[in-house]
Amino acid sequence: MTSALLIALAEAAGAQVYKCGNTYSQIPCGENSQKIAITSTSPSQHPSDGQGVQPQTTQAEKLRQQIRASQNKRRLHDLENHLIPNLKRKIAANSEKCNQAISNLESSKIYYMKNVAILNARKMHEITQQCQKKADAMTARLRRLEEEAQGLSLSK
């Protein structure tokens, strides 16, 4: 159950929510759990300031915002410290593996007959195409992850 859904359900049922480190639970999570009373504020409970009805932010909405910020921070951390560096390493390793496979086939052309060299040339072409496809896909994913990380770092 997501934290936002937990808060919405707790608000509707008048239940308690406990903050357990960076997560929220309906069950106390130990000595360090922090009990959070969920109270709903409706627009009709607050006087209008003459500029139309603008409801005050409820405690549940503040918690939702904290949860979203926490989730964004965690995702940014994962992107910057795990996903992007790991994908860059995979791209480099894949490129090296492909280059080595092609190099092995190129060197074998010298030692084999003409027909074998022709077969190797076809294999090299296939390997080059496969490697390029894989590199393009990983590079596109890397670009998307970097854009996501940049978006999250700008929203800090």
PDB file of C-alpha atoms in Angstrom:
ATOM      1  CA  MET A   1       0.000   0.000   0.000  1.00  0.00           C
ATOM      2  CA  THR A   2       1.521   3.357  -0.929  1.00  0.00           C
ATOM      3  CA  SER A   3       2.070   5.977   1.733  1.00  0.00           C
ATOM      4  CA  ALA A   4      -0.306   8.456   0.079  1.00  0.00           C
ATOM      5  CA  LEU A   5      -3.061   5.833  -0.025  1.00  0.00           C
ATOM      6  CA  LEU A   6      -2.360   4.931   3.610  1.00  0.00           C
ATOM      7  CA  ILE A   7      -2.772   8.561   4.642  1.00  0.00           C
ATOM      8  CA  ALA A   8      -5.953   8.986   2.601  1.00  0.00           C
ATOM      9  CA  LEU A   9      -7.480   5.858   4.145  1.00  0.00           C
ATOM     10  CA  ALA A  10      -6.363   6.866   7.623  1.00  0.00           C
ATOM     11  CA  GLU A  11      -7.885  10.307   7.122  1.00  0.00           C
ATOM     12  CA  ALA A  12     -11.189   8.824   5.965  1.00  0.00           C
ATOM     13  CA  ALA A  13     -11.330   6.317   8.808  1.00  0.00           C
ATOM     14  CA  GLY A  14      -9.979   8.646  11.472  1.00  0.00           C
ATOM     15  CA  ALA A  15      -7.134   6.179  12.123  1.00  0.00           C
ATOM     16  CA  GLN A  16      -3.624   6.851  13.365  1.00  0.00           C
ATOM     17  CA  VAL A  17      -0.503   6.874  11.230  1.00  0.00           C
ATOM     18  CA  TYR A  18       3.000   6.308  12.553  1.00  0.00           C
ATOM     19  CA  LYS A  19       6.153   7.707  10.990  1.00  0.00           C
ATOM     20  CA  CYS A  20       8.886   5.080  11.053  1.00  0.00           C
ATOM     21  CA  GLY A  21      12.057   6.712   9.772  1.00  0.00           C
ATOM     22  CA  ASN A  22      11.345   7.545   6.132  1.00  0.00           C
ATOM     23  CA  THR A  23       8.180   5.446   5.891  1.00  0.00           C
ATOM     24  CA  TYR A  24       4.654   5.567   7.277  1.00  0.00           C
ATOM     25  CA  SER A  25       2.622   2.762   8.845  1.00  0.00           C
ATOM     26  CA  GLN A  26      -0.694   2.186  10.581  1.00  0.00           C
ATOM     27  CA  ILE A  27       1.126  -0.056  13.063  1.00  0.00           C
ATOM     28  CA  PRO A  28       3.705   1.316  15.554  1.00  0.00           C
ATOM     29  CA  CYS A  29       7.135   0.293  14.321  1.00  0.00           C
ATOM     30  CA  GLY A  30       9.024   0.302  17.606  1.00  0.00           C
ATOM     31  CA  GLU A  31      10.246   2.749  20.197  1.00  0.00           C
ATOM     32  CA  ASN A  32      11.218   5.335  17.592  1.00  0.00           C
ATOM     33  CA  SER A  33       7.837   5.438  15.860  1.00  0.00           C
ATOM     34  CA  GLN A  34       6.230   8.859  15.802  1.00  0.00           C
ATOM     35  CA  LYS A  35       2.440   8.958  16.117  1.00  0.00           C
ATOM     36  CA  ILE A  36       0.825  11.334  13.623  1.00  0.00           C
ATOM     37  CA  ALA A  37      -2.759  12.420  14.104  1.00  0.00           C
ATOM     38  CA  ILE A  38      -4.542  12.776  10.770  1.00  0.00           C
ATOM     39  CA  THR A  39      -7.073  15.560  10.744  1.00  0.00           C
ATOM     40  CA  SER A  40      -9.017  16.640   7.716  1.00  0.00           C
ATOM     41  CA  THR A  41      -9.723  20.287   7.088  1.00  0.00           C
ATOM     42  CA  SER A  42     -12.490  21.171   4.719  1.00  0.00           C
ATOM     43  CA  PRO A  43     -12.847  24.575   3.043  1.00  0.00           C
ATOM     44  CA  SER A  44     -16.087  25.274   4.932  1.00  0.00           C
ATOM     45  CA  GLN A  45     -14.291  25.094   8.295  1.00  0.00           C
ATOM     46  CA  HIS A  46     -12.086  28.104   7.551  1.00  0.00           C
ATOM     47  CA  PRO A  47     -13.161  31.700   7.014  1.00  0.00           C
ATOM     48  CA  SER A  48     -12.725  33.032   3.526  1.00  0.00           C
ATOM     49  CA  ASP A  49     -10.334  35.942   3.017  1.00  0.00           C
ATOM     50  CA  GLY A  50     -12.559  37.501   0.367  1.00  0.00           C
ATOM     51  CA  GLN A  51     -10.554  36.132  -2.555  1.00  0.00           C
ATOM     52  CA  GLY A  52     -12.708  33.085  -3.152  1.00  0.00           C
ATOM     53  CA  VAL A  53     -12.654  29.786  -1.322  1.00  0.00           C
ATOM     54  CA  GLN A  54      -9.087  28.524  -0.952  1.00  0.00           C
ATOM     55  CA  PRO A  55      -8.813  25.542   1.383  1.00  0.00           C
ATOM     56  CA  GLN A  56      -5.854  25.397   3.700  1.00  0.00           C
ATOM     57  CA  THR A  57      -3.455  22.543   3.210  1.00  0.00           C
ATOM     58  CA  THR A  58      -4.511  19.624   5.351  1.00  0.00           C
ATOM     59  CA  GLN A  59      -2.115  17.697   7.496  1.00  0.00           C
ATOM     60  CA  ALA A  60      -2.638  14.722   5.209  1.00  0.00           C
ATOM     61  CA  GLU A  61      -1.670  16.816   2.172  1.00  0.00           C
ATOM     62  CA  LYS A  62       1.461  18.009   3.966  1.00  0.00           C
ATOM     63  CA  LEU A  63       2.333  14.382   4.681  1.00  0.00           C
ATOM     64  CA  ARG A  64       1.686  13.490   1.030  1.00  0.00           C
ATOM     65  CA  GLN A  65       4.055  16.273  -0.017  1.00  0.00           C
ATOM     66  CA  GLN A  66       6.695  15.008   2.423  1.00  0.00           C
ATOM     67  CA  ILE A  67       6.256  11.489   1.096  1.00  0.00           C
ATOM     68  CA  ARG A  68       6.552  12.661  -2.535  1.00  0.00           C
ATOM     69  CA  ALA A  69       9.671  14.663  -1.681  1.00  0.00           C
ATOM     70  CA  SER A  70      11.131  11.667   0.151  1.00  0.00           C
ATOM     71  CA  GLN A  71      10.343   9.340  -2.758  1.00  0.00           C
ATOM     72  CA  ASN A  72      11.859  11.793  -5.258  1.00  0.00           C
ATOM     73  CA  LYS A  73      14.969  12.120  -3.105  1.00  0.00           C
ATOM     74  CA  ARG A  74      15.276   8.316  -2.852  1.00  0.00           C
ATOM     75  CA  ARG A  75      14.768   7.909  -6.635  1.00  0.00           C
ATOM     76  CA  LEU A  76      17.369  10.611  -7.367  1.00  0.00           C
ATOM     77  CA  HIS A  77      19.809   8.854  -5.027  1.00  0.00           C
ATOM     78  CA  ASP A  78      19.165   5.531  -6.786  1.00  0.00           C
ATOM     79  CA  LEU A  79      19.591   7.131 -10.212  1.00  0.00           C
ATOM     80  CA  GLU A  80      22.785   9.003  -9.358  1.00  0.00           C
ATOM     81  CA  ASN A  81      24.444   6.310  -7.241  1.00  0.00           C
ATOM     82  CA  HIS A  82      23.272   3.052  -8.785  1.00  0.00           C
ATOM     83  CA  LEU A  83      21.261   3.004 -12.007  1.00  0.00           C
ATOM     84  CA  ILE A  84      23.201   5.528 -14.111  1.00  0.00           C
ATOM     85  CA  PRO A  85      26.734   4.428 -13.068  1.00  0.00           C
ATOM     86  CA  ASN A  86      25.816   0.736 -13.452  1.00  0.00           C
ATOM     87  CA  LEU A  87      24.342   1.338 -16.901  1.00  0.00           C
ATOM     88  CA  LYS A  88      27.450   3.296 -17.947  1.00  0.00           C
ATOM     89  CA  ARG A  89      29.611   0.345 -16.808  1.00  0.00           C
ATOM     90  CA  LYS A  90      27.375  -2.078 -18.737  1.00  0.00           C
ATOM     91  CA  ILE A  91      27.664   0.055 -21.872  1.00  0.00           C
ATOM     92  CA  ALA A  92      31.463   0.134 -21.569  1.00  0.00           C
ATOM     93  CA  ALA A  93      31.660  -3.619 -20.880  1.00  0.00           C
ATOM     94  CA  ASN A  94      29.331  -4.400 -23.788  1.00  0.00           C
ATOM     95  CA  SER A  95      31.361  -2.206 -26.110  1.00  0.00           C
ATOM     96  CA  GLU A  96      34.585  -3.904 -25.010  1.00  0.00           C
ATOM     97  CA  LYS A  97      33.009  -7.356 -25.427  1.00  0.00           C
ATOM     98  CA  CYS A  98      31.808  -6.501 -28.932  1.00  0.00           C
ATOM     99  CA  ASN A  99      35.162  -5.012 -29.930  1.00  0.00           C
ATOM    100  CA  GLN A 100      36.942  -8.127 -28.647  1.00  0.00           C
ATOM    101  CA  ALA A 101      34.598 -10.439 -30.568  1.00  0.00           C
ATOM    102  CA  ILE A 102      35.203  -8.486 -33.769  1.00  0.00           C
ATOM    103  CA  SER A 103      38.946  -8.376 -33.140  1.00  0.00           C
ATOM    104  CA  ASN A 104      39.039 -12.144 -32.640  1.00  0.00           C
ATOM    105  CA  LEU A 105      37.230 -12.706 -35.922  1.00  0.00           C
ATOM    106  CA  GLU A 106      39.414 -10.211 -37.777  1.00  0.00           C
ATOM    107  CA  SER A 107      42.581 -11.938 -36.619  1.00  0.00           C
ATOM    108  CA  SER A 108      41.186 -15.322 -37.609  1.00  0.00           C
ATOM    109  CA  LYS A 109      40.728 -14.108 -41.206  1.00  0.00           C
ATOM    110  CA  ILE A 110      44.480 -14.242 -41.654  1.00  0.00           C
ATOM    111  CA  TYR A 111      44.715 -17.918 -40.774  1.00  0.00           C
ATOM    112  CA  TYR A 112      41.716 -19.375 -42.507  1.00  0.00           C
ATOM    113  CA  MET A 113      40.774 -19.968 -46.074  1.00  0.00           C
ATOM    114  CA  LYS A 114      38.822 -17.498 -48.151  1.00  0.00           C
ATOM    115  CA  ASN A 115      35.421 -19.079 -47.394  1.00  0.00           C
ATOM    116  CA  VAL A 116      35.991 -18.928 -43.663  1.00  0.00           C
ATOM    117  CA  ALA A 117      37.031 -15.305 -43.994  1.00  0.00           C
ATOM    118  CA  ILE A 118      33.809 -14.537 -45.856  1.00  0.00           C
ATOM    119  CA  LEU A 119      31.754 -16.245 -43.141  1.00  0.00           C
ATOM    120  CA  ASN A 120      33.658 -14.304 -40.507  1.00  0.00           C
ATOM    121  CA  ALA A 121      32.999 -11.059 -42.351  1.00  0.00           C
ATOM    122  CA  ARG A 122      29.270 -11.841 -42.261  1.00  0.00           C
ATOM    123  CA  LYS A 123      29.483 -12.695 -38.569  1.00  0.00           C
ATOM    124  CA  MET A 124      31.363  -9.462 -37.905  1.00  0.00           C
ATOM    125  CA  HIS A 125      28.665  -7.524 -39.707  1.00  0.00           C
ATOM    126  CA  GLU A 126      25.930  -9.270 -37.681  1.00  0.00           C
ATOM    127  CA  ILE A 127      27.815  -8.715 -34.424  1.00  0.00           C
ATOM    128  CA  THR A 128      28.349  -5.065 -35.308  1.00  0.00           C
ATOM    129  CA  GLN A 129      24.636  -4.607 -35.981  1.00  0.00           C
ATOM    130  CA  GLN A 130      23.621  -6.418 -32.777  1.00  0.00           C
ATOM    131  CA  CYS A 131      26.133  -4.477 -30.719  1.00  0.00           C
ATOM    132  CA  GLN A 132      25.009  -1.191 -32.220  1.00  0.00           C
ATOM    133  CA  LYS A 133      21.353  -1.997 -31.474  1.00  0.00           C
ATOM    134  CA  LYS A 134      22.198  -2.915 -27.895  1.00  0.00           C
ATOM    135  CA  ALA A 135      24.401   0.158 -27.440  1.00  0.00           C
ATOM    136  CA  ASP A 136      21.685   2.417 -28.885  1.00  0.00           C
ATOM    137  CA  ALA A 137      19.061   0.961 -26.534  1.00  0.00           C
ATOM    138  CA  MET A 138      21.295   1.291 -23.479  1.00  0.00           C
ATOM    139  CA  THR A 139      22.335   4.814 -24.463  1.00  0.00           C
ATOM    140  CA  ALA A 140      18.688   5.824 -24.889  1.00  0.00           C
ATOM    141  CA  ARG A 141      17.892   4.388 -21.448  1.00  0.00           C
ATOM    142  CA  LEU A 142      20.899   6.193 -19.974  1.00  0.00           C
ATOM    143  CA  ARG A 143      19.682   9.451 -21.524  1.00  0.00           C
ATOM    144  CA  ARG A 144      16.200   8.935 -20.019  1.00  0.00           C
ATOM    145  CA  LEU A 145      17.659   8.174 -16.578  1.00  0.00           C
ATOM    146  CA  GLU A 146      19.938  11.210 -16.718  1.00  0.00           C
ATOM    147  CA  GLU A 147      16.996  13.414 -17.739  1.00  0.00           C
ATOM    148  CA  GLU A 148      14.948  12.000 -14.861  1.00  0.00           C
ATOM    149  CA  ALA A 149      17.819  12.638 -12.440  1.00  0.00           C
ATOM    150  CA  GLN A 150      18.199  16.185 -13.734  1.00  0.00           C
ATOM    151  CA  GLY A 151      14.465  16.796 -13.341  1.00  0.00           C
ATOM    152  CA  LEU A 152      14.520  15.457  -9.797  1.00  0.00           C
ATOM    153  CA  SER A 153      17.604  17.474  -8.845  1.00  0.00           C
ATOM    154  CA  LEU A 154      15.948  20.651 -10.157  1.00  0.00           C
ATOM    155  CA  SER A 155      12.837  19.963  -8.061  1.00  0.00           C
ATOM    156  CA  LYS A 156      14.808  19.710  -4.787  1.00  0.00           C
TER     157      LYS A 156
END
